[in-house]
């Protein structure tokens, strides 16, 4: 059992594990909320859900900055033996996650900034973010479309990531998944 804060040769440290699972949970919540909130007919409830979505999106963006900094400061453990294409795919998917989870909140923020409804963005009701753009239906639609397509791409990446983790655990019977689980 490893309780090391930093990564080590045998696996991920506690900080990397906590950041991984915290971001993973928040992202799954955001994806589910994003799919659900557009269909809510009560405008007051929909407003609350959009504010929650924006707030959690800002939190994910900040956590991803922290996670990127931690990863640069504390490099990952060496990968376990696998085929070359599996290593390439894993690097590609992990890189995709970093890009998407840093860019998606920005596209959401720019969409809110360009909104013709001019609804303020309040992060957990505490801090109001200034809108960077003038209201523009064209820009709002552009950033909405980008945000939505990046969300679908993120879901594809999650499916690949989960599929790879399960393949390593069930078929290869290696420690890839166990290294990311707390207490293993």
PDB file of C-alpha atoms in Angstrom:
ATOM      1  CA  UNK A   1       0.000   0.000   0.000  1.00  0.00           C
ATOM      2  CA  UNK A   2       1.411   3.359  -1.007  1.00  0.00           C
ATOM      3  CA  UNK A   3       0.565   6.598   0.751  1.00  0.00           C
ATOM      4  CA  UNK A   4       3.399   8.602  -0.800  1.00  0.00           C
ATOM      5  CA  UNK A   5       2.441  12.163  -1.722  1.00  0.00           C
ATOM      6  CA  UNK A   6       4.590  12.116  -4.847  1.00  0.00           C
ATOM      7  CA  UNK A   7       4.732   9.682  -7.727  1.00  0.00           C
ATOM      8  CA  UNK A   8       7.189   6.814  -7.459  1.00  0.00           C
ATOM      9  CA  UNK A   9       8.447   3.979  -9.650  1.00  0.00           C
ATOM     10  CA  UNK A  10       5.617   1.655  -8.618  1.00  0.00           C
ATOM     11  CA  UNK A  11       2.737   4.074  -9.074  1.00  0.00           C
ATOM     12  CA  UNK A  12       0.990   7.378  -8.674  1.00  0.00           C
ATOM     13  CA  UNK A  13       1.322   9.472  -5.550  1.00  0.00           C
ATOM     14  CA  UNK A  14      -1.587  10.597  -3.420  1.00  0.00           C
ATOM     15  CA  UNK A  15      -1.766  14.126  -4.893  1.00  0.00           C
ATOM     16  CA  UNK A  16      -1.911  12.855  -8.495  1.00  0.00           C
ATOM     17  CA  UNK A  17      -4.533  10.274  -7.532  1.00  0.00           C
ATOM     18  CA  UNK A  18      -6.703  12.823  -5.710  1.00  0.00           C
ATOM     19  CA  UNK A  19      -6.507  15.304  -8.585  1.00  0.00           C
ATOM     20  CA  UNK A  20      -7.301  12.545 -11.109  1.00  0.00           C
ATOM     21  CA  UNK A  21     -10.398  11.282  -9.311  1.00  0.00           C
ATOM     22  CA  UNK A  22     -11.635  14.730  -8.274  1.00  0.00           C
ATOM     23  CA  UNK A  23     -11.423  16.047 -11.835  1.00  0.00           C
ATOM     24  CA  UNK A  24     -12.895  12.806 -13.216  1.00  0.00           C
ATOM     25  CA  UNK A  25     -15.906  13.040 -10.912  1.00  0.00           C
ATOM     26  CA  UNK A  26     -16.476  16.716 -11.630  1.00  0.00           C
ATOM     27  CA  UNK A  27     -16.161  16.171 -15.398  1.00  0.00           C
ATOM     28  CA  UNK A  28     -18.683  13.323 -15.354  1.00  0.00           C
ATOM     29  CA  UNK A  29     -21.005  15.560 -13.320  1.00  0.00           C
ATOM     30  CA  UNK A  30     -20.538  18.420 -15.819  1.00  0.00           C
ATOM     31  CA  UNK A  31     -21.200  16.190 -18.822  1.00  0.00           C
ATOM     32  CA  UNK A  32     -24.375  14.812 -17.266  1.00  0.00           C
ATOM     33  CA  UNK A  33     -25.514  18.263 -16.189  1.00  0.00           C
ATOM     34  CA  UNK A  34     -24.716  19.698 -19.611  1.00  0.00           C
ATOM     35  CA  UNK A  35     -26.856  17.065 -21.318  1.00  0.00           C
ATOM     36  CA  UNK A  36     -29.693  17.521 -18.812  1.00  0.00           C
ATOM     37  CA  UNK A  37     -29.970  21.271 -18.267  1.00  0.00           C
ATOM     38  CA  UNK A  38     -30.911  22.234 -21.827  1.00  0.00           C
ATOM     39  CA  UNK A  39     -34.114  20.225 -21.538  1.00  0.00           C
ATOM     40  CA  UNK A  40     -35.298  21.839 -18.303  1.00  0.00           C
ATOM     41  CA  UNK A  41     -38.374  23.950 -19.045  1.00  0.00           C
ATOM     42  CA  UNK A  42     -38.551  25.941 -15.797  1.00  0.00           C
ATOM     43  CA  UNK A  43     -36.410  28.999 -16.643  1.00  0.00           C
ATOM     44  CA  UNK A  44     -35.531  29.684 -13.003  1.00  0.00           C
ATOM     45  CA  UNK A  45     -34.349  26.099 -12.471  1.00  0.00           C
ATOM     46  CA  UNK A  46     -32.496  26.196 -15.797  1.00  0.00           C
ATOM     47  CA  UNK A  47     -30.760  29.426 -14.722  1.00  0.00           C
ATOM     48  CA  UNK A  48     -29.620  27.751 -11.474  1.00  0.00           C
ATOM     49  CA  UNK A  49     -28.325  24.720 -13.393  1.00  0.00           C
ATOM     50  CA  UNK A  50     -26.436  26.883 -15.893  1.00  0.00           C
ATOM     51  CA  UNK A  51     -24.831  28.849 -13.044  1.00  0.00           C
ATOM     52  CA  UNK A  52     -23.841  25.587 -11.346  1.00  0.00           C
ATOM     53  CA  UNK A  53     -22.446  24.260 -14.640  1.00  0.00           C
ATOM     54  CA  UNK A  54     -20.410  27.437 -15.134  1.00  0.00           C
ATOM     55  CA  UNK A  55     -19.163  27.386 -11.533  1.00  0.00           C
ATOM     56  CA  UNK A  56     -18.052  23.762 -11.647  1.00  0.00           C
ATOM     57  CA  UNK A  57     -16.491  24.414 -15.073  1.00  0.00           C
ATOM     58  CA  UNK A  58     -14.360  27.190 -13.565  1.00  0.00           C
ATOM     59  CA  UNK A  59     -13.389  24.838 -10.724  1.00  0.00           C
ATOM     60  CA  UNK A  60     -12.343  22.127 -13.213  1.00  0.00           C
ATOM     61  CA  UNK A  61     -10.280  24.680 -15.151  1.00  0.00           C
ATOM     62  CA  UNK A  62      -8.472  25.753 -11.968  1.00  0.00           C
ATOM     63  CA  UNK A  63      -7.932  22.128 -10.916  1.00  0.00           C
ATOM     64  CA  UNK A  64      -6.540  21.337 -14.367  1.00  0.00           C
ATOM     65  CA  UNK A  65      -4.048  24.195 -14.056  1.00  0.00           C
ATOM     66  CA  UNK A  66      -3.030  22.761 -10.682  1.00  0.00           C
ATOM     67  CA  UNK A  67      -2.891  19.263 -12.129  1.00  0.00           C
ATOM     68  CA  UNK A  68      -0.749  20.387 -15.056  1.00  0.00           C
ATOM     69  CA  UNK A  69       1.623  22.185 -12.700  1.00  0.00           C
ATOM     70  CA  UNK A  70       1.807  19.131 -10.440  1.00  0.00           C
ATOM     71  CA  UNK A  71       2.482  16.837 -13.401  1.00  0.00           C
ATOM     72  CA  UNK A  72       5.302  19.102 -14.619  1.00  0.00           C
ATOM     73  CA  UNK A  73       6.777  19.232 -11.106  1.00  0.00           C
ATOM     74  CA  UNK A  74       6.175  15.541 -10.286  1.00  0.00           C
ATOM     75  CA  UNK A  75       6.564  13.455 -13.467  1.00  0.00           C
ATOM     76  CA  UNK A  76       4.384  10.364 -13.869  1.00  0.00           C
ATOM     77  CA  UNK A  77       5.684   6.925 -12.939  1.00  0.00           C
ATOM     78  CA  UNK A  78       7.169   4.880 -15.765  1.00  0.00           C
ATOM     79  CA  UNK A  79       4.517   3.137 -17.866  1.00  0.00           C
ATOM     80  CA  UNK A  80       3.999  -0.568 -17.494  1.00  0.00           C
ATOM     81  CA  UNK A  81       4.993  -2.818 -20.401  1.00  0.00           C
ATOM     82  CA  UNK A  82       2.523  -2.650 -23.290  1.00  0.00           C
ATOM     83  CA  UNK A  83       2.490  -2.566 -27.062  1.00  0.00           C
ATOM     84  CA  UNK A  84       3.918   0.551 -28.706  1.00  0.00           C
ATOM     85  CA  UNK A  85       0.524   1.529 -30.178  1.00  0.00           C
ATOM     86  CA  UNK A  86      -1.061   1.302 -26.721  1.00  0.00           C
ATOM     87  CA  UNK A  87       1.539   3.681 -25.287  1.00  0.00           C
ATOM     88  CA  UNK A  88       0.983   6.099 -28.195  1.00  0.00           C
ATOM     89  CA  UNK A  89      -2.807   5.949 -27.804  1.00  0.00           C
ATOM     90  CA  UNK A  90      -2.559   6.473 -24.030  1.00  0.00           C
ATOM     91  CA  UNK A  91      -0.293   9.520 -24.508  1.00  0.00           C
ATOM     92  CA  UNK A  92      -2.680  10.892 -27.146  1.00  0.00           C
ATOM     93  CA  UNK A  93      -5.765  10.428 -24.936  1.00  0.00           C
ATOM     94  CA  UNK A  94      -4.061  11.945 -21.871  1.00  0.00           C
ATOM     95  CA  UNK A  95      -2.882  14.907 -23.964  1.00  0.00           C
ATOM     96  CA  UNK A  96      -6.409  15.269 -25.339  1.00  0.00           C
ATOM     97  CA  UNK A  97      -7.790  15.419 -21.789  1.00  0.00           C
ATOM     98  CA  UNK A  98      -5.410  18.200 -20.787  1.00  0.00           C
ATOM     99  CA  UNK A  99      -6.216  20.238 -23.898  1.00  0.00           C
ATOM    100  CA  UNK A 100      -9.977  19.701 -23.688  1.00  0.00           C
ATOM    101  CA  UNK A 101     -10.237  20.334 -19.966  1.00  0.00           C
ATOM    102  CA  UNK A 102      -8.336  23.590 -20.320  1.00  0.00           C
ATOM    103  CA  UNK A 103     -10.084  24.749 -23.527  1.00  0.00           C
ATOM    104  CA  UNK A 104     -13.683  23.668 -22.833  1.00  0.00           C
ATOM    105  CA  UNK A 105     -14.174  25.975 -19.836  1.00  0.00           C
ATOM    106  CA  UNK A 106     -12.792  28.834 -21.923  1.00  0.00           C
ATOM    107  CA  UNK A 107     -15.264  28.165 -24.751  1.00  0.00           C
ATOM    108  CA  UNK A 108     -18.082  28.017 -22.178  1.00  0.00           C
ATOM    109  CA  UNK A 109     -16.935  31.285 -20.631  1.00  0.00           C
ATOM    110  CA  UNK A 110     -16.687  32.978 -24.039  1.00  0.00           C
ATOM    111  CA  UNK A 111     -20.148  31.664 -24.932  1.00  0.00           C
ATOM    112  CA  UNK A 112     -21.543  33.206 -21.735  1.00  0.00           C
ATOM    113  CA  UNK A 113     -19.616  36.410 -22.428  1.00  0.00           C
ATOM    114  CA  UNK A 114     -21.105  36.712 -25.922  1.00  0.00           C
ATOM    115  CA  UNK A 115     -24.619  35.761 -24.824  1.00  0.00           C
ATOM    116  CA  UNK A 116     -27.290  38.133 -26.021  1.00  0.00           C
ATOM    117  CA  UNK A 117     -29.137  37.500 -22.737  1.00  0.00           C
ATOM    118  CA  UNK A 118     -26.260  39.190 -20.864  1.00  0.00           C
ATOM    119  CA  UNK A 119     -26.670  36.966 -17.811  1.00  0.00           C
ATOM    120  CA  UNK A 120     -23.838  37.439 -15.309  1.00  0.00           C
ATOM    121  CA  UNK A 121     -21.489  34.553 -14.550  1.00  0.00           C
ATOM    122  CA  UNK A 122     -21.235  34.128 -10.780  1.00  0.00           C
ATOM    123  CA  UNK A 123     -18.881  31.420  -9.598  1.00  0.00           C
ATOM    124  CA  UNK A 124     -20.745  29.636  -6.787  1.00  0.00           C
ATOM    125  CA  UNK A 125     -22.553  32.938  -6.154  1.00  0.00           C
ATOM    126  CA  UNK A 126     -19.346  34.447  -4.764  1.00  0.00           C
ATOM    127  CA  UNK A 127     -17.372  36.023  -7.594  1.00  0.00           C
ATOM    128  CA  UNK A 128     -18.776  37.591 -10.730  1.00  0.00           C
ATOM    129  CA  UNK A 129     -16.615  37.104 -13.804  1.00  0.00           C
ATOM    130  CA  UNK A 130     -16.556  40.015 -16.242  1.00  0.00           C
ATOM    131  CA  UNK A 131     -17.830  39.366 -19.725  1.00  0.00           C
ATOM    132  CA  UNK A 132     -14.979  39.745 -22.190  1.00  0.00           C
ATOM    133  CA  UNK A 133     -17.101  40.057 -25.324  1.00  0.00           C
ATOM    134  CA  UNK A 134     -19.939  42.259 -26.458  1.00  0.00           C
ATOM    135  CA  UNK A 135     -23.235  40.445 -26.936  1.00  0.00           C
ATOM    136  CA  UNK A 136     -23.186  38.693 -30.287  1.00  0.00           C
ATOM    137  CA  UNK A 137     -25.542  35.961 -31.440  1.00  0.00           C
ATOM    138  CA  UNK A 138     -22.957  34.809 -33.998  1.00  0.00           C
ATOM    139  CA  UNK A 139     -20.150  34.481 -31.410  1.00  0.00           C
ATOM    140  CA  UNK A 140     -22.483  32.897 -28.869  1.00  0.00           C
ATOM    141  CA  UNK A 141     -23.488  30.264 -31.439  1.00  0.00           C
ATOM    142  CA  UNK A 142     -19.865  29.706 -32.469  1.00  0.00           C
ATOM    143  CA  UNK A 143     -18.670  29.133 -28.894  1.00  0.00           C
ATOM    144  CA  UNK A 144     -21.746  27.032 -28.095  1.00  0.00           C
ATOM    145  CA  UNK A 145     -21.025  24.795 -31.083  1.00  0.00           C
ATOM    146  CA  UNK A 146     -17.339  24.507 -30.153  1.00  0.00           C
ATOM    147  CA  UNK A 147     -18.210  23.756 -26.524  1.00  0.00           C
ATOM    148  CA  UNK A 148     -20.701  21.096 -27.563  1.00  0.00           C
ATOM    149  CA  UNK A 149     -18.367  19.367 -30.054  1.00  0.00           C
ATOM    150  CA  UNK A 150     -15.506  19.426 -27.563  1.00  0.00           C
ATOM    151  CA  UNK A 151     -17.879  17.787 -25.073  1.00  0.00           C
ATOM    152  CA  UNK A 152     -18.586  14.957 -27.512  1.00  0.00           C
ATOM    153  CA  UNK A 153     -14.858  14.578 -28.158  1.00  0.00           C
ATOM    154  CA  UNK A 154     -14.281  14.469 -24.402  1.00  0.00           C
ATOM    155  CA  UNK A 155     -16.859  11.679 -24.081  1.00  0.00           C
ATOM    156  CA  UNK A 156     -15.034   9.723 -26.784  1.00  0.00           C
ATOM    157  CA  UNK A 157     -11.756  10.218 -24.913  1.00  0.00           C
ATOM    158  CA  UNK A 158     -13.375   9.030 -21.674  1.00  0.00           C
ATOM    159  CA  UNK A 159     -14.688   5.910 -23.426  1.00  0.00           C
ATOM    160  CA  UNK A 160     -11.191   5.160 -24.772  1.00  0.00           C
ATOM    161  CA  UNK A 161      -9.637   5.813 -21.356  1.00  0.00           C
ATOM    162  CA  UNK A 162     -12.122   3.590 -19.517  1.00  0.00           C
ATOM    163  CA  UNK A 163     -11.832   0.904 -22.194  1.00  0.00           C
ATOM    164  CA  UNK A 164      -8.053   0.935 -21.911  1.00  0.00           C
ATOM    165  CA  UNK A 165      -8.122   0.775 -18.117  1.00  0.00           C
ATOM    166  CA  UNK A 166     -10.572  -2.150 -18.165  1.00  0.00           C
ATOM    167  CA  UNK A 167      -8.575  -3.936 -20.882  1.00  0.00           C
ATOM    168  CA  UNK A 168      -5.422  -3.671 -18.777  1.00  0.00           C
ATOM    169  CA  UNK A 169      -7.257  -4.814 -15.652  1.00  0.00           C
ATOM    170  CA  UNK A 170      -9.404  -7.647 -17.049  1.00  0.00           C
ATOM    171  CA  UNK A 171      -7.510  -8.941 -20.087  1.00  0.00           C
ATOM    172  CA  UNK A 172      -3.860  -8.066 -19.433  1.00  0.00           C
ATOM    173  CA  UNK A 173      -4.268  -8.437 -15.657  1.00  0.00           C
ATOM    174  CA  UNK A 174      -1.589  -5.823 -15.043  1.00  0.00           C
ATOM    175  CA  UNK A 175      -1.380  -3.066 -12.429  1.00  0.00           C
ATOM    176  CA  UNK A 176      -2.313  -0.125 -14.685  1.00  0.00           C
ATOM    177  CA  UNK A 177      -5.689   0.487 -13.034  1.00  0.00           C
ATOM    178  CA  UNK A 178      -4.584  -0.538  -9.538  1.00  0.00           C
ATOM    179  CA  UNK A 179      -1.797   2.092  -9.631  1.00  0.00           C
ATOM    180  CA  UNK A 180      -4.445   4.849  -9.866  1.00  0.00           C
ATOM    181  CA  UNK A 181      -6.750   3.460  -7.178  1.00  0.00           C
ATOM    182  CA  UNK A 182      -6.319   4.839  -3.671  1.00  0.00           C
ATOM    183  CA  UNK A 183      -4.855   2.335  -1.218  1.00  0.00           C
ATOM    184  CA  UNK A 184      -3.443  -0.049  -3.789  1.00  0.00           C
TER     185      UNK A 184
END
